[in-house]
Short mmCIF file of C-alpha atoms in Angstrom, two decimals:
data_model
loop_
_atom_site.label_atom_id
_atom_site.label_comp_id
_atom_site.label_asym_id
_atom_site.label_seq_id
_atom_site.Cartn_x
_atom_site.Cartn_y
_atom_site.Cartn_z
CA MET A 1 10.11 -11.02 54.20
CA THR A 2 9.57 -14.45 55.67
CA HIS A 3 6.71 -16.45 54.38
CA ASN A 4 5.04 -16.19 57.86
CA GLU A 5 5.26 -12.54 57.57
CA SER A 6 3.69 -12.29 54.18
CA ASP A 7 0.81 -14.42 55.47
CA LEU A 8 0.21 -12.21 58.34
CA ILE A 9 0.36 -9.19 56.05
CA LYS A 10 -2.33 -10.72 53.73
CA ARG A 11 -4.71 -11.50 56.92
CA ALA A 12 -3.86 -7.81 58.26
CA GLN A 13 -4.88 -6.47 54.88
CA SER A 14 -8.22 -8.46 55.15
CA GLY A 15 -8.95 -6.36 58.43
CA ASP A 16 -7.46 -9.04 60.96
CA THR A 17 -6.34 -6.96 63.91
CA ALA A 18 -4.81 -10.20 65.48
CA ALA A 19 -2.49 -10.45 62.62
CA LEU A 20 -1.36 -6.90 62.80
CA CYS A 21 -0.54 -7.37 66.53
CA LEU A 22 1.42 -10.49 65.55
CA LEU A 23 3.28 -8.34 62.99
CA ALA A 24 3.85 -5.49 65.52
CA GLU A 25 5.39 -8.10 67.95
CA ASN A 26 8.15 -8.66 65.22
CA HIS A 27 8.95 -4.87 64.73
CA GLN A 28 7.74 -3.00 67.66
CA GLN A 29 10.97 -3.05 69.33
CA ARG A 30 12.77 -1.22 66.52
CA ILE A 31 10.01 1.14 65.83
CA TYR A 32 9.90 2.19 69.71
CA ALA A 33 13.66 2.38 70.08
CA LEU A 34 13.75 4.86 66.95
CA ALA A 35 10.76 6.81 68.73
CA LEU A 36 12.38 6.85 72.12
CA ARG A 37 15.77 8.22 70.55
CA PHE A 38 13.78 10.73 68.67
CA CYS A 39 11.57 12.13 71.65
CA ARG A 40 13.87 10.92 74.64
CA ASN A 41 10.81 10.20 76.45
CA HIS A 42 9.04 6.77 77.22
CA ALA A 43 5.61 7.80 77.45
CA GLU A 44 5.83 10.04 74.22
CA ALA A 45 7.68 7.07 72.68
CA GLU A 46 4.83 4.85 73.43
CA ASP A 47 2.25 7.28 72.03
CA LEU A 48 4.40 7.76 68.85
CA SER A 49 5.05 4.08 68.06
CA GLN A 50 1.33 3.13 68.64
CA GLU A 51 0.38 6.00 66.39
CA VAL A 52 2.72 4.35 63.80
CA TRP A 53 0.84 0.96 64.19
CA LEU A 54 -2.45 2.58 63.96
CA LYS A 55 -1.64 4.45 60.87
CA ALA A 56 0.06 1.23 59.47
CA PHE A 57 -3.10 -0.56 60.33
CA ALA A 58 -5.10 2.08 58.27
CA ALA A 59 -2.78 1.78 55.27
CA ILE A 60 -2.04 -1.88 55.21
CA ARG A 61 -4.13 -2.26 52.04
CA SER A 62 -1.60 0.09 50.27
CA PHE A 63 1.48 -2.19 51.05
CA ARG A 64 2.28 -4.02 47.94
CA GLY A 65 5.40 -5.77 48.90
CA GLU A 66 7.86 -3.91 46.74
CA ALA A 67 9.95 -2.81 49.72
CA SER A 68 10.27 -4.84 52.93
CA PHE A 69 7.75 -4.44 55.50
CA HIS A 70 10.16 -2.67 58.13
CA THR A 71 10.92 -0.19 55.44
CA TRP A 72 7.47 0.67 54.65
CA LEU A 73 6.78 0.70 58.44
CA ARG A 74 9.74 2.90 59.00
CA HIS A 75 8.61 5.36 56.36
CA ILE A 76 5.29 5.79 58.14
CA ALA A 77 7.14 6.31 61.45
CA VAL A 78 9.32 9.09 59.79
CA ASN A 79 6.12 10.82 58.68
CA THR A 80 4.52 10.32 62.08
CA PHE A 81 7.40 11.74 63.88
CA LEU A 82 7.76 14.62 61.78
CA ASP A 83 4.11 15.52 62.22
CA HIS A 84 4.30 14.85 65.89
CA LYS A 85 5.21 18.30 67.12
CA ARG A 86 3.92 19.03 70.48
CA ARG A 87 0.64 17.32 70.59
CA VAL A 88 1.70 14.63 73.21
CA ARG A 89 2.86 17.18 75.73
CA HIS A 90 -0.65 17.78 77.47
CA ARG A 91 -1.30 14.08 77.20
CA ARG A 92 1.79 13.19 78.88
CA GLU A 93 1.31 15.60 81.72
CA SER A 94 -2.35 14.09 82.43
CA ALA A 95 -0.84 10.60 82.47
CA ALA A 96 1.85 11.30 84.92
CA GLY A 97 0.87 8.36 86.98
CA ALA A 98 1.08 5.83 84.24
CA GLU A 99 4.47 7.19 83.24
CA PHE A 100 5.73 6.69 86.79
CA GLU A 101 4.71 2.91 86.51
CA LEU A 102 6.20 2.79 83.07
CA LEU A 103 9.74 4.18 83.98
CA GLU A 104 9.90 1.88 87.15
CA ALA A 105 9.57 -0.95 84.81
CA ILE A 106 12.31 0.65 82.32
CA ASP A 107 14.69 1.57 84.99
CA GLY A 108 14.50 -1.99 86.23
CA ALA A 109 15.32 -3.33 82.99
CA GLY A 110 18.14 -0.95 82.45
CA ALA A 111 19.66 -1.72 85.90
CA GLY A 112 19.31 -5.46 85.05
CA VAL A 113 21.46 -5.24 81.95
CA THR A 114 24.78 -4.01 83.26
CA PRO A 115 25.34 -3.93 87.01
CA THR A 116 26.91 -0.48 87.78
CA THR A 117 28.05 1.37 90.90
CA PRO A 118 25.93 4.43 92.08
CA GLU A 119 28.51 6.78 90.95
CA GLU A 120 28.61 5.33 87.54
CA ASP A 121 24.84 5.55 87.50
CA ILE A 122 24.92 9.19 88.45
CA GLN A 123 27.61 9.78 85.84
CA ARG A 124 25.41 8.08 83.21
CA LYS A 125 22.22 9.88 84.01
CA ILE A 126 24.10 13.10 83.80
CA LEU A 127 25.45 12.23 80.30
CA VAL A 128 21.86 10.98 79.21
CA ASP A 129 20.63 14.35 80.26
CA ARG A 130 23.33 16.36 78.40
CA VAL A 131 22.87 14.47 75.28
CA THR A 132 19.08 14.63 75.61
CA ALA A 133 19.23 18.47 75.92
CA ALA A 134 21.62 18.47 73.09
CA LEU A 135 19.52 16.50 70.93
CA ALA A 136 16.45 18.47 71.93
CA GLU A 137 18.07 21.60 70.46
CA LEU A 138 18.14 20.20 67.10
CA PRO A 139 15.28 20.62 64.60
CA ALA A 140 13.15 17.47 64.41
CA ARG A 141 14.10 16.75 60.81
CA GLN A 142 17.87 17.18 61.54
CA ARG A 143 17.64 14.96 64.62
CA LEU A 144 15.77 12.30 62.70
CA MET A 145 18.03 12.22 59.90
CA LEU A 146 20.92 11.47 62.44
CA LEU A 147 18.94 8.89 64.15
CA LEU A 148 18.13 7.05 60.97
CA LYS A 149 21.71 7.39 59.69
CA HIS A 150 23.30 6.34 63.04
CA TYR A 151 21.00 3.88 64.41
CA GLU A 152 19.05 2.49 61.52
CA GLY A 153 22.05 2.36 59.23
CA MET A 154 19.94 3.75 56.40
CA THR A 155 21.72 4.91 53.26
CA TYR A 156 21.92 8.62 52.33
CA GLU A 157 19.45 7.65 49.45
CA GLU A 158 16.94 6.00 51.76
CA ILE A 159 16.89 8.94 54.00
CA ALA A 160 16.53 11.41 51.29
CA SER A 161 13.64 9.53 50.12
CA ALA A 162 12.11 9.09 53.46
CA CYS A 163 12.45 12.78 54.35
CA GLY A 164 11.50 13.98 50.94
CA CYS A 165 14.75 15.80 50.10
CA SER A 166 18.00 15.40 48.05
CA VAL A 167 20.94 13.36 48.94
CA GLY A 168 23.21 16.45 48.94
CA THR A 169 20.77 18.02 51.45
CA VAL A 170 20.90 14.94 53.75
CA LYS A 171 24.75 14.93 53.74
CA LYS A 172 24.91 18.65 54.50
CA SER A 173 22.47 18.33 57.25
CA LEU A 174 24.26 15.36 58.95
CA PHE A 175 27.52 17.41 58.86
CA ARG A 176 25.77 20.33 60.41
CA THR A 177 24.12 18.16 62.84
CA LEU A 178 27.19 16.62 64.22
CA THR A 179 29.11 19.84 64.29
CA LYS A 180 26.24 21.44 66.36
CA LEU A 181 26.21 18.43 68.64
CA ARG A 182 30.05 18.51 69.09
CA GLN A 183 29.67 22.09 70.23
CA ARG A 184 26.60 21.56 72.55
CA LEU A 185 28.39 18.52 74.06
CA GLY A 186 31.68 20.22 74.29
CA VAL A 187 33.87 17.68 72.43
CA ALA A 188 37.22 18.97 72.12
CA ALA A 189 40.15 17.54 70.01
CA CYS A 190 41.24 14.06 71.28
CA ALA A 191 43.92 11.72 70.55
CA GLU A 192 43.82 8.69 68.40
CA LYS A 193 40.65 6.00 68.55
CA PRO A 194 38.54 8.55 70.40
CA TYR A 195 35.45 6.45 69.89
CA ALA A 196 36.87 3.48 71.77
CA ALA A 197 36.17 2.94 75.55
CA GLY A 198 38.28 4.86 77.50
CA SER A 199 39.29 7.29 74.96
CA SER A 200 41.42 10.32 75.69
CA CYS A 201 38.92 12.73 74.21
CA THR A 202 38.55 15.84 76.33
CA THR A 203 35.06 17.26 77.09
CA ASN A 204 33.85 19.94 79.17
CA GLY A 205 31.43 17.84 81.30
CA PHE A 206 31.98 14.99 83.77
CA TYR A 207 32.45 12.25 81.24
CA MET B 1 48.02 16.00 45.17
CA MET B 2 47.03 19.19 46.81
CA HIS B 3 44.93 18.90 49.95
CA ASN B 4 41.60 20.89 50.05
CA CYS B 5 40.25 21.19 53.46
CA ARG B 6 36.62 22.31 51.99
CA GLU B 7 36.25 19.30 50.10
CA THR B 8 37.64 17.11 52.61
CA ARG B 9 35.36 18.40 55.29
CA SER B 10 32.40 17.88 53.07
CA ARG B 11 33.05 14.27 53.14
CA LEU B 12 33.85 14.07 56.85
CA ALA B 13 30.28 13.20 57.92
CA GLU B 14 30.47 10.30 55.39
CA LEU B 15 33.65 8.97 56.76
CA VAL B 16 32.57 9.36 60.22
CA PHE B 17 29.18 7.50 59.88
CA ASP B 18 30.89 4.96 57.65
CA CYS B 19 33.38 3.89 60.49
CA SER B 20 30.82 4.21 63.20
CA ALA B 21 28.88 1.35 61.32
CA GLY B 22 31.73 -0.82 61.48
CA GLU B 23 33.10 -0.51 58.13
CA HIS B 24 36.70 -0.23 57.44
CA GLU B 25 38.24 3.29 57.36
CA PRO B 26 38.89 3.99 53.89
CA GLU B 27 42.64 4.02 53.44
CA HIS B 28 42.69 7.18 50.87
CA GLY B 29 40.34 9.13 52.79
CA ILE B 30 42.14 8.79 56.01
CA ALA B 31 45.37 9.69 54.30
CA GLU B 32 43.77 12.83 52.97
CA ILE B 33 42.71 13.55 56.52
CA LYS B 34 45.82 13.09 58.17
CA ALA B 35 47.56 15.45 55.70
CA CYS B 36 45.87 18.26 57.52
CA ALA B 37 45.81 18.74 61.24
CA GLY B 38 42.66 20.82 61.20
CA CYS B 39 40.63 18.21 59.33
CA LEU B 40 42.13 15.43 61.47
CA GLU B 41 41.02 17.16 64.51
CA GLN B 42 37.63 17.83 63.36
CA TYR B 43 37.31 14.08 62.18
CA GLN B 44 38.33 12.92 65.47
CA ALA B 45 35.96 15.27 67.40
CA LEU B 46 33.01 14.17 65.30
CA ARG B 47 33.71 10.48 65.81
CA ALA B 48 34.03 11.13 69.51
CA THR B 49 30.64 12.96 69.45
CA LEU B 50 29.05 9.95 67.98
CA GLY B 51 30.74 7.74 70.51
CA LEU B 52 29.32 10.20 73.21
CA LEU B 53 25.90 9.87 71.59
CA ASP B 54 25.87 6.04 71.96
CA ARG B 55 27.12 6.27 75.61
CA GLY B 56 24.42 8.67 76.47
CA ASP B 57 21.48 6.64 74.73
CA VAL B 58 18.40 6.06 76.84
CA HIS B 59 17.59 2.47 78.26
CA HIS B 60 15.17 0.37 76.30
CA PRO B 61 12.38 -1.16 78.11
CA ALA B 62 12.33 -4.57 79.79
CA GLU B 63 10.83 -7.73 78.16
CA SER B 64 7.85 -7.49 80.73
CA TYR B 65 6.96 -4.05 79.09
CA TRP B 66 6.07 -5.48 75.86
CA THR B 67 3.29 -7.61 77.09
CA GLY B 68 1.40 -4.36 78.20
CA TYR B 69 2.44 -2.53 75.23
CA ASN B 70 0.95 -5.36 72.82
CA GLU B 71 -2.24 -5.16 75.19
CA ARG B 72 -2.68 -1.39 74.61
CA LEU B 73 -1.88 -1.70 71.02
CA ARG B 74 -4.54 -4.45 70.48
CA GLN B 75 -7.11 -2.24 72.46
CA HIS B 76 -6.26 0.91 70.09
CA LEU B 77 -6.58 -1.20 67.09
CA THR B 78 -10.04 -2.65 68.07
CA ALA B 79 -11.35 0.68 68.88
CA LEU B 80 -10.01 1.94 65.38
CA GLN B 81 -11.77 -0.91 63.79
CA GLN B 82 -15.12 -0.43 65.45
CA GLN B 83 -14.89 3.26 64.37
CA SER B 84 -14.30 2.63 60.81
CA PRO B 85 -15.15 -0.92 59.62
CA PRO B 86 -12.98 -1.82 56.48
CA PRO B 87 -14.99 -1.48 53.22
CA GLU B 88 -17.09 -4.43 52.07
CA SER B 89 -16.88 -5.73 48.56
CA PRO B 90 -19.90 -5.17 46.25
CA GLY B 91 -20.92 -8.75 46.40
CA ARG B 92 -21.27 -8.49 50.19
CA TRP B 93 -23.05 -5.13 49.93
CA TRP B 94 -25.64 -6.57 47.47
CA LYS B 95 -26.21 -9.50 49.76
CA SER B 96 -26.98 -7.51 52.84
CA PHE B 97 -29.12 -5.13 50.45
CA THR B 98 -31.18 -7.97 49.26
CA GLY B 99 -31.17 -9.91 52.51
CA ARG B 100 -32.43 -6.87 54.41
CA SER B 101 -36.33 -6.60 55.06
CA ILE B 102 -37.71 -3.16 55.22
CA PRO B 103 -41.22 -2.89 56.83
CA VAL B 104 -43.25 -0.69 54.40
CA PRO B 105 -46.98 0.05 55.21
CA LEU B 106 -49.51 -1.61 52.54
CA PRO B 107 -51.22 1.62 51.53
CA VAL B 108 -47.90 3.42 50.93
CA ALA B 109 -46.42 0.62 48.72
CA ALA B 110 -49.67 0.44 46.89
CA ALA B 111 -49.62 4.23 46.37
CA VAL B 112 -45.92 4.10 45.04
CA ALA B 113 -46.67 1.15 42.69
CA LEU B 114 -49.69 3.17 41.30
CA LEU B 115 -47.83 6.11 40.73
CA LEU B 116 -45.11 4.11 38.96
CA VAL B 117 -47.78 2.56 36.60
CA ALA B 118 -49.52 5.76 35.82
CA THR B 119 -46.13 7.64 34.99
CA SER B 120 -45.16 4.63 32.69
CA VAL B 121 -48.56 4.63 30.96
CA LEU B 122 -48.40 8.38 30.41
CA THR B 123 -44.90 8.20 28.90
CA LEU B 124 -45.93 5.51 26.60
CA ARG B 125 -49.07 7.39 25.33
CA ARG B 126 -47.09 10.64 24.61
CA PRO B 127 -47.12 10.79 20.77
CA GLN B 128 -43.80 10.05 19.29
CA PRO B 129 -42.24 12.50 16.76
CA THR B 130 -42.61 10.88 13.19
CA MET B 131 -40.27 10.98 10.61
CA LEU B 132 -42.09 13.74 8.61
CA THR B 133 -42.19 15.87 11.73
CA GLN B 134 -38.62 15.38 12.37
CA MET B 135 -37.59 16.38 8.75
CA HIS B 136 -39.60 19.51 9.10
CA ALA B 137 -38.45 20.41 12.47
CA PRO B 138 -35.73 23.01 12.56
CA SER B 139 -32.39 21.72 13.44
CA PRO B 140 -31.07 22.88 16.68
CA THR B 141 -28.01 24.38 14.94
CA THR B 142 -30.11 26.42 12.62
CA ALA B 143 -33.08 27.43 14.55
CA ARG B 144 -32.18 30.33 16.71
CA PRO B 145 -34.60 32.23 18.71
CA LEU B 146 -35.91 35.60 17.53
CA PRO B 147 -34.62 38.55 19.41
CA VAL B 148 -37.65 39.82 21.41
CA ALA B 149 -37.94 43.51 21.38
CA PRO B 150 -38.37 45.32 24.66
CA ALA B 151 -42.16 46.33 25.21
CA LEU B 152 -42.19 49.95 25.41
CA SER B 153 -45.16 52.14 26.07
CA PRO B 154 -46.06 54.93 23.48
CA GLN B 155 -45.14 58.45 24.21
CA VAL B 156 -47.10 61.69 23.20
CA VAL B 157 -44.85 64.67 22.32
CA GLU B 158 -46.58 67.94 21.86
CA ALA B 159 -44.88 70.43 19.33
CA PRO B 160 -46.30 73.89 18.97
CA VAL B 161 -45.83 75.37 15.61
CA LEU B 162 -46.18 79.03 14.67
CA ARG B 163 -47.83 78.57 11.23
CA GLU B 164 -50.20 75.87 9.86
CA LYS B 165 -47.90 73.68 8.02
CA LEU B 166 -47.52 70.21 7.50
CA VAL B 167 -44.56 68.83 9.53
CA THR B 168 -43.22 65.57 8.75
CA ARG B 169 -40.91 63.87 11.08
CA ILE B 170 -39.66 60.62 10.49
CA VAL B 171 -38.68 59.11 14.02
CA TYR B 172 -36.59 55.93 13.91
CA VAL B 173 -36.37 53.76 16.61
CA GLU B 174 -32.91 52.24 15.87
CA ARG B 175 -30.17 54.57 16.17
CA THR B 176 -28.17 52.89 13.45
CA ARG B 177 -30.84 53.31 10.99
CA ARG B 178 -31.33 56.90 11.81
CA ALA B 179 -27.35 57.38 11.49
CA ALA B 180 -27.52 55.74 8.12
CA SER B 181 -30.50 57.85 6.85
CA GLN B 182 -28.62 60.90 7.95
CA LYS B 183 -25.52 59.80 6.08
CA ARG B 184 -27.73 59.09 3.17
CA GLN B 185 -29.32 62.64 3.24
CA GLU B 186 -25.95 64.12 3.53
CA ARG B 187 -24.59 62.11 0.36
CA VAL B 188 -27.65 63.24 -1.63
CA VAL B 189 -26.89 67.07 -0.63
CA ALA B 190 -23.19 66.43 -1.39
CA ARG B 191 -24.14 65.00 -4.84
CA GLN B 192 -26.38 67.74 -5.52
CA LEU B 193 -23.74 70.41 -4.55
CA LYS B 194 -21.15 68.65 -6.29
CA GLY B 195 -23.19 68.66 -9.55
CA ALA B 196 -23.37 72.47 -9.19
CA SER B 197 -19.42 72.48 -8.57
CA ILE B 198 -19.49 74.19 -5.16
CA PRO B 199 -16.48 73.80 -2.94
CA THR B 200 -16.33 71.74 0.12
CA ALA B 201 -16.47 74.84 2.52
CA ALA B 202 -19.39 76.07 0.66
CA ILE B 203 -21.19 72.78 1.10
CA ASN B 204 -20.79 72.72 4.91
CA LYS B 205 -21.99 76.39 5.02
CA THR B 206 -24.85 75.61 2.81
CA ARG B 207 -25.69 72.64 4.86
CA SER B 208 -25.74 74.62 8.19
CA GLU B 209 -27.75 77.38 6.50
CA HIS B 210 -30.25 74.75 5.33
CA ASN B 211 -30.58 73.41 8.84
CA ALA B 212 -30.95 76.81 10.47
CA ASP B 213 -33.79 77.72 8.01
CA ASP B 214 -35.48 74.63 8.62
CA ASP B 215 -35.66 75.38 12.20
CA ILE B 216 -36.68 79.09 12.05
CA ALA B 217 -38.80 79.09 9.15
CA TYR B 218 -40.97 75.96 9.95
CA PHE B 219 -41.33 75.33 13.44
CA THR B 220 -39.99 76.07 17.01
CA ARG B 221 -38.16 72.78 18.14
CA THR B 222 -38.99 71.16 21.29
CA ASN B 223 -36.29 70.23 23.57
CA LEU B 224 -36.42 66.59 23.31
CA GLU B 225 -33.34 65.82 25.38
CA GLY B 226 -33.84 62.70 27.55
CA PHE B 227 -36.33 61.60 25.14
CA GLN B 228 -36.34 57.76 24.63
CA PRO B 229 -37.41 56.53 21.09
CA SER B 230 -40.32 54.32 21.23
CA ASN B 231 -42.02 52.00 18.63
CA ASN B 232 -45.15 54.27 18.50
CA LEU B 233 -44.85 57.92 18.27
CA GLN B 234 -47.70 60.46 18.15
CA ILE B 235 -47.21 64.10 17.33
CA ASN B 236 -49.87 66.54 18.14
CA ILE B 237 -49.95 69.64 15.86
CA LEU B 238 -51.07 72.52 17.85
CA LYS B 239 -52.44 75.29 15.55
CA PRO B 240 -52.51 78.84 16.68
CA GLY B 241 -56.22 79.88 17.23
CA SER B 242 -57.28 76.42 17.87
CA LYS B 243 -59.64 75.36 20.76
CA ASP B 244 -56.67 73.84 22.53
CA ASP B 245 -54.95 77.17 22.87
#
């Protein structure tokens, strides 16, 4: 935690919303990314991540600096995601116009990073849809554990603490989740270094 | 060392995640996996699954998106702050309380002040308990309220008799006392009979005969079923040939 961040936290604790907004600027992308991977929908991800910030603002006085601010924030995020359920669905339908505008900006961003051919674009979209569908079939808790381990790089102990279960449960759950994903995505046996680009893994899909 | 598939597979997820996190593959773990074709196949497939997950990851928003995001967050936070302002410290609360002026009509204020004065004067003039009264006063632990007997109305029972004879009946209000008296009476009879060395069977017989004699010889019993004992009981003796007949 930087000196600047601790100052911002103190100001936020005294009710300064501007300070919390500055704090949010430093952490919002990671929280948003986690939310986006969890729900695979930009509108929901924005709702979820903003809810995390609102909860953080309400509970900022309870932050004592024992853990890093991001760890504390991530704990709030995990609880928010698990409580989320289906509340956002109807809100998303009502805000279809806003979502369209949002997706335009996002698609533009994605296209700007790596120039791809239309064929690659289509293949990628199919892959994203398939991964999204496979993840959506997982229970929320299992999905979240997988994301926390794979993308956030949390230890088993940290995940167990955040999700309120034992380390053994986390390990078993992660193994089951991976096995389920493998089945859903139709990943078959492959030769050496399957995770490398251009691997010789055989799948039942286009990719 | 014998290869145990079950044990190895329980650690597969750990190995897969550790490797995907950029850590070097643990030599002993890989050697163990390579010892079994099934375990190796599963390990490779799980790693491929994670790779697929990365390739199928969703696009993240552009930098321009975050400006709008921050603006929306600021609006939400401001709305939240307006809904529930943070709790003020006691010092601030007291300052705001003392600094506030509440318009109160003069007659109301005067009436309240008068009421306060009257209450305090009355409280001061009330006689305080002296040391002597305190000594004589029953202590709260020993002084117990006496049981209050239920107020029962007197009942009149008319018992006709065949012959002019003085009938004495003792009616006890308390059942326990009545039972005690009955026992005492039985003890007296038993003692008397014991003095005459009469066996128990004879005692019972004599007692029953004595009761029967009482009933037949002196008066006709009135059926007193449902009769509730009262504090006062008045028995009117109806003589044969009196004016009441």
